[in-house]
PDB file of C-alpha atoms in Angstrom:
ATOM      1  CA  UNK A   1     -13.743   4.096  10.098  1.00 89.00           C
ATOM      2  CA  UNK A   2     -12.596   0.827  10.312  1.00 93.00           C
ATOM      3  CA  UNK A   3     -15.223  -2.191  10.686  1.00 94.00           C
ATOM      4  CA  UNK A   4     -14.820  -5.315  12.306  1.00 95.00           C
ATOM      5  CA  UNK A   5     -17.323  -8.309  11.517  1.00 94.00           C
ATOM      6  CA  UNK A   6     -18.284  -9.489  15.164  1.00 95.00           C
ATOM      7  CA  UNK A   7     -16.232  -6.866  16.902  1.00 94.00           C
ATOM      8  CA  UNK A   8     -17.345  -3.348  16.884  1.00 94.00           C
ATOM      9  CA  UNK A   9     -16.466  -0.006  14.009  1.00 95.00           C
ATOM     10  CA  UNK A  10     -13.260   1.480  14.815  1.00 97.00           C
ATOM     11  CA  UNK A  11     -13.552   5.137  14.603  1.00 97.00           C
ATOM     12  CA  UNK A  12      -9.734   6.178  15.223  1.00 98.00           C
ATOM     13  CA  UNK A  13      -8.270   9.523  15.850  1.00 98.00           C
ATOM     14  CA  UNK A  14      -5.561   9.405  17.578  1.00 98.00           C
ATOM     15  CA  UNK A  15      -2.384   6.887  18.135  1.00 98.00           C
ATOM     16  CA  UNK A  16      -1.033   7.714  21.756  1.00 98.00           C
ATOM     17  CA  UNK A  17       2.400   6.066  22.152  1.00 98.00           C
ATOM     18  CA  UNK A  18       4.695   4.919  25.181  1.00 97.00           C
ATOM     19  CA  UNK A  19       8.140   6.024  24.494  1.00 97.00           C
ATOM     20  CA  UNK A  20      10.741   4.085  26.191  1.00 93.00           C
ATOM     21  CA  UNK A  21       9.984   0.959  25.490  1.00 92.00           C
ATOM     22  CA  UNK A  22       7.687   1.152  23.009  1.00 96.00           C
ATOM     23  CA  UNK A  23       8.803   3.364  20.336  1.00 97.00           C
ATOM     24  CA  UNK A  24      12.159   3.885  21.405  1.00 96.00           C
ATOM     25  CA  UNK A  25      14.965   1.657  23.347  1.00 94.00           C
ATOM     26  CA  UNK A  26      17.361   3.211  26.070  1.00 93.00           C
ATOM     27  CA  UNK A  27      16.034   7.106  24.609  1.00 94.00           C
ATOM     28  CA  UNK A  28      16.759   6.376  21.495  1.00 96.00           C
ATOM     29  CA  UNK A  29      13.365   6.209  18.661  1.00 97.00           C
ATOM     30  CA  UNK A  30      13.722   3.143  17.129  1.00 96.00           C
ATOM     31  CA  UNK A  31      14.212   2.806  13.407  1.00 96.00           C
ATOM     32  CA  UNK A  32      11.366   3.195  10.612  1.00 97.00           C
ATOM     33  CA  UNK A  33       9.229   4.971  13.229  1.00 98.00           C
ATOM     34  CA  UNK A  34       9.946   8.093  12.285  1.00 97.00           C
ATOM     35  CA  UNK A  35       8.723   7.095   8.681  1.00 97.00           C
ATOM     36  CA  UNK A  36       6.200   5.668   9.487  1.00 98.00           C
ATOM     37  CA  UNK A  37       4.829   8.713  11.833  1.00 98.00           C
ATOM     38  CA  UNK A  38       5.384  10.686   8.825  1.00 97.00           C
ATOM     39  CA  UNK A  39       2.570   8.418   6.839  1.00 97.00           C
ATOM     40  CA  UNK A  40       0.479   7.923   9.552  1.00 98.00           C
ATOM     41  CA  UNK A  41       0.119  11.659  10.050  1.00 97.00           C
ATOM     42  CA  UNK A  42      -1.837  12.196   7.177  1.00 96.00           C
ATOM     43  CA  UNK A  43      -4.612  10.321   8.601  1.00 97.00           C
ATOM     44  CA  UNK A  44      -4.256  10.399  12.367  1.00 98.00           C
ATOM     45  CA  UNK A  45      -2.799  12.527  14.992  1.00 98.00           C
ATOM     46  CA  UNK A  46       0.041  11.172  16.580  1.00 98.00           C
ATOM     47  CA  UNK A  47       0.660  11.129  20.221  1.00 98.00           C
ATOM     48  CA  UNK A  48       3.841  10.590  22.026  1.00 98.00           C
ATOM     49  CA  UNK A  49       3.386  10.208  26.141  1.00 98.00           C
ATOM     50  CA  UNK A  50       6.608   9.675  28.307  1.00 96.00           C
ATOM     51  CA  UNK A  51       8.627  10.950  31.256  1.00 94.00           C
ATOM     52  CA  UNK A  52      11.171  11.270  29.171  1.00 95.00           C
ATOM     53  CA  UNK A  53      13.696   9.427  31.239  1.00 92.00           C
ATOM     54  CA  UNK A  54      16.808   9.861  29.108  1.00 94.00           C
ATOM     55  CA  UNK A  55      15.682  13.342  28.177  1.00 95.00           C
ATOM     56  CA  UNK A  56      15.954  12.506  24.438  1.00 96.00           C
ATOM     57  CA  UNK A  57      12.049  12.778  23.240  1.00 96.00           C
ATOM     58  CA  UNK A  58      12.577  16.139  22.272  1.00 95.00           C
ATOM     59  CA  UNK A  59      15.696  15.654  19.729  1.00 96.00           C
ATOM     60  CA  UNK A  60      14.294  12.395  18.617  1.00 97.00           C
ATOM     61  CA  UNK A  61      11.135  13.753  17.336  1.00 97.00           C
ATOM     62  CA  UNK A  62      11.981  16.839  15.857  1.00 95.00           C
ATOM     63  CA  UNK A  63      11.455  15.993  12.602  1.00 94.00           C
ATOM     64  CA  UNK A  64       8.046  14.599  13.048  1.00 95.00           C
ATOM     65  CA  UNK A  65       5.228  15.833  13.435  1.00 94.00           C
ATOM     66  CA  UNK A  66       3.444  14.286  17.030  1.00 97.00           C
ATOM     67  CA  UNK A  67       1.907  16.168  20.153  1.00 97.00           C
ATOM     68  CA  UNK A  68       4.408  15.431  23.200  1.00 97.00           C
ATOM     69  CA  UNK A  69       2.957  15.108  26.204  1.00 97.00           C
ATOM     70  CA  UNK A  70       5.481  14.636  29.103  1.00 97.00           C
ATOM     71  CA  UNK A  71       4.186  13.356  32.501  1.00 96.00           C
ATOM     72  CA  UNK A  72       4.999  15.335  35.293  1.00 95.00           C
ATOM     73  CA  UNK A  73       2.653  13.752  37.836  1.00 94.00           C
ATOM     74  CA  UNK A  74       3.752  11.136  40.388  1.00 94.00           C
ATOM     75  CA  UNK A  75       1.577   9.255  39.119  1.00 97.00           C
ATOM     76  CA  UNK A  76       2.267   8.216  35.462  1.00 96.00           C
ATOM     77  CA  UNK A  77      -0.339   5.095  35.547  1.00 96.00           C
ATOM     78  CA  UNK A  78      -3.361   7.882  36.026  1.00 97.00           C
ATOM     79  CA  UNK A  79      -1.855  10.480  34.280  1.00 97.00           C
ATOM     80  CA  UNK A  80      -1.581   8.487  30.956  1.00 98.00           C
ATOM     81  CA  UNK A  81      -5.201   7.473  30.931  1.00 98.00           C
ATOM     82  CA  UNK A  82      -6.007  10.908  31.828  1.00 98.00           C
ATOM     83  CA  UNK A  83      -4.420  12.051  28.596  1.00 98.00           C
ATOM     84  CA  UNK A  84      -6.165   9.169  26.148  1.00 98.00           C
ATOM     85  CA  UNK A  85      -9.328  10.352  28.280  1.00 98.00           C
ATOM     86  CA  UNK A  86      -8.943  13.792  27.452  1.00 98.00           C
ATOM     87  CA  UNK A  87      -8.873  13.055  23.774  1.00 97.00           C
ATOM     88  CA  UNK A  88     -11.831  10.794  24.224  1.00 97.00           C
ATOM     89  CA  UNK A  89     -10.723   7.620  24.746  1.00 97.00           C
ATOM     90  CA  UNK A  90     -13.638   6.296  22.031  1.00 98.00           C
ATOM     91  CA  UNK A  91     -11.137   7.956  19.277  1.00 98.00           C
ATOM     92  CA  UNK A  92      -8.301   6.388  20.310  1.00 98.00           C
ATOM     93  CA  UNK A  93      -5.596   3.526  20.026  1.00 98.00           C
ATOM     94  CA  UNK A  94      -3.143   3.508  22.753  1.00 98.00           C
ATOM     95  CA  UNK A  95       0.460   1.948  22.047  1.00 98.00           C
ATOM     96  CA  UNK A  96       2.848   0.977  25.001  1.00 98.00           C
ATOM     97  CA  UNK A  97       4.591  -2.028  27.028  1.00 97.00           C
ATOM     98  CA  UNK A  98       4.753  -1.465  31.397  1.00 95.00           C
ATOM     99  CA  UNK A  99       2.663  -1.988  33.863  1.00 96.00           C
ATOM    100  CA  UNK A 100       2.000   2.273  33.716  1.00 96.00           C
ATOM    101  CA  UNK A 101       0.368   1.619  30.521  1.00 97.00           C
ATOM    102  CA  UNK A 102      -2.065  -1.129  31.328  1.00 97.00           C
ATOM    103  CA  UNK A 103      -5.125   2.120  32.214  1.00 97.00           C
ATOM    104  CA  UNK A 104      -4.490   3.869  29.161  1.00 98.00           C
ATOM    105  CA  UNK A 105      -4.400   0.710  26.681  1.00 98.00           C
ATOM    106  CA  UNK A 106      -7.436  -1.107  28.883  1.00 97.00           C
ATOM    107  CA  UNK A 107      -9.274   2.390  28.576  1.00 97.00           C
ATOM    108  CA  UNK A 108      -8.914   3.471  24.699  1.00 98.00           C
ATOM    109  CA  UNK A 109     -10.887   1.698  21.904  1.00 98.00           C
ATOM    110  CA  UNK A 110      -8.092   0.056  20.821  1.00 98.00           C
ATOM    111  CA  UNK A 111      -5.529  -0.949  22.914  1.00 98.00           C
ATOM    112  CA  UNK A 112      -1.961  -2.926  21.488  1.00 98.00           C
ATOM    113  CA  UNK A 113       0.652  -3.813  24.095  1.00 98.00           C
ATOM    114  CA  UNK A 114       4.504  -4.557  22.411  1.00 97.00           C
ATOM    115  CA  UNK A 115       6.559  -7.843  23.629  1.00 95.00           C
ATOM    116  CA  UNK A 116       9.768  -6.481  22.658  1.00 88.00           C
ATOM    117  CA  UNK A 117      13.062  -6.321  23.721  1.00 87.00           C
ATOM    118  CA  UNK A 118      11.694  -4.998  27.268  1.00 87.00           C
ATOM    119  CA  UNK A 119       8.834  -7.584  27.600  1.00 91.00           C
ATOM    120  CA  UNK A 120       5.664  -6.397  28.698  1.00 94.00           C
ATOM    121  CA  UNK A 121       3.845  -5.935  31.500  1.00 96.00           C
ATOM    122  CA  UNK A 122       1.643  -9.249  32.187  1.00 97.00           C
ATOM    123  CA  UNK A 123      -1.518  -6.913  33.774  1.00 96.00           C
ATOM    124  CA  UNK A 124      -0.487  -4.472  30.327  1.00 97.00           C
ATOM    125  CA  UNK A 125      -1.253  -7.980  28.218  1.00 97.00           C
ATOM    126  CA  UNK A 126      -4.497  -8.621  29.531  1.00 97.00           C
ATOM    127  CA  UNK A 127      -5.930  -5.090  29.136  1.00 98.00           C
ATOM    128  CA  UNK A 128      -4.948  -5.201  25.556  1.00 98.00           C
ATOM    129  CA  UNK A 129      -6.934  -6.013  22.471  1.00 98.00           C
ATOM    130  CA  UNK A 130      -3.808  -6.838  20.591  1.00 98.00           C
ATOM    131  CA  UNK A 131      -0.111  -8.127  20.526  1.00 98.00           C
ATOM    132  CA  UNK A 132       2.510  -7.258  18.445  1.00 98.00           C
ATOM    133  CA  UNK A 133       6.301  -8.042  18.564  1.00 96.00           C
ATOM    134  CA  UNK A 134       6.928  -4.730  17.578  1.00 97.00           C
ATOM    135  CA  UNK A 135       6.005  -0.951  17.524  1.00 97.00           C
ATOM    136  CA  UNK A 136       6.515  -0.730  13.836  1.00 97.00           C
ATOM    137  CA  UNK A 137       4.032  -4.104  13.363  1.00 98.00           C
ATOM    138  CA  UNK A 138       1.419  -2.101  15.702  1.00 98.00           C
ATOM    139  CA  UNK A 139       1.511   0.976  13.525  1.00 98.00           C
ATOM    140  CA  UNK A 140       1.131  -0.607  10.600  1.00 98.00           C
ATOM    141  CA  UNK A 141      -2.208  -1.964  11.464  1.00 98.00           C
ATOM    142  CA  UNK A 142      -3.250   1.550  10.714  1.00 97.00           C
ATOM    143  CA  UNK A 143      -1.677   1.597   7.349  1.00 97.00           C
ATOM    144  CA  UNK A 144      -3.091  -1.995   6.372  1.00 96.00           C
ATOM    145  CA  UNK A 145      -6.673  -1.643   8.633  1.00 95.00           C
ATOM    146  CA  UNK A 146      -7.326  -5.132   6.694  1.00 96.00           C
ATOM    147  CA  UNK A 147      -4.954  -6.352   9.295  1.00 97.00           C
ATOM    148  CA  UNK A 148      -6.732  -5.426  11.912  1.00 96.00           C
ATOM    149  CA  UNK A 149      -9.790  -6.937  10.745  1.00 96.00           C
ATOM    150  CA  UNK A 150      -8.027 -10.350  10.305  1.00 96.00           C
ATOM    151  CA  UNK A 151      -6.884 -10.269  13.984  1.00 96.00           C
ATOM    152  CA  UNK A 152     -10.373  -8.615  15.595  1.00 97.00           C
ATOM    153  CA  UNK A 153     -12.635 -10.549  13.755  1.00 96.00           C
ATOM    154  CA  UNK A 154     -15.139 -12.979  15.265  1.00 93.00           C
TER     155      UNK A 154
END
């Protein structure tokens, strides 16, 4: 449990990440996630949620140890808040960067959007609770939670 003077007591389960994007760039998993998915695992389950576009996810994350959820709806938008909504959405922080992310973030407890090398979704911004530069920067918050209470406090 994290709390947050003037905010509200994070109780976090799960991370639910974007792929493309958000973790990775062109298929490809950027670098230090995979360590840091490795840490974070001790303490959370890790979710990975993608159409995998490039058909990568699987080779990419072999060697750590997330749930992969592809989408296989034609509707990605519903289908991604359906998934954090499935894990109840109270237990989780959602992790991504386009407009088919703005349900999920807007509907977990803790929502980060990425400005990275893709930009962001503007609707995706304002359903957030947080904005990092970076994927790695948003999963560290969970590593340092002192970081989040900087940011959330009132």
């Amino acid at each position: 449990m994290i709390d947050i003077p003037g905010y509200k007591s994070l109780h976090i389960e799960h991370i639910v990440c974007d792929y493309n994007g958000t973790i990775a760039k062109d298929g490809l998993l950027l670098p230090g996630i995979e360590s840091l998915f490795k840490e974070l695992s001790h303490s959370y389950t890790i979710h990975v949620i993608t159409a995998d576009t490039f058909g990568s996810v699987a080779r990419q994350l072999e060697k750590c140890d997330v749930a992969v959820k592809i989408l296989t709806s034609s509707n990605h938008t519903e289908e991604k808040h359906a998934y954090v909504e499935s894990l109840d959405s109270k237990t989780c922080a959602a992790i991504g960067n386009g407009n088919n992310d703005e349900t999920m973030i807007g509907g977990a407890e803790l929502g980060i959007v990425i400005l990275g090398d893709e930009g962001c979704a503007a609707t995706t911004l304002k359903a957030a609770d947080i904005v990092c530069k970076s994927a790695t920067d948003a999963l560290e918050l969970f590593l340092h939670p002192k970081r989040l209470v900087a940011t959330l406090r009132r």
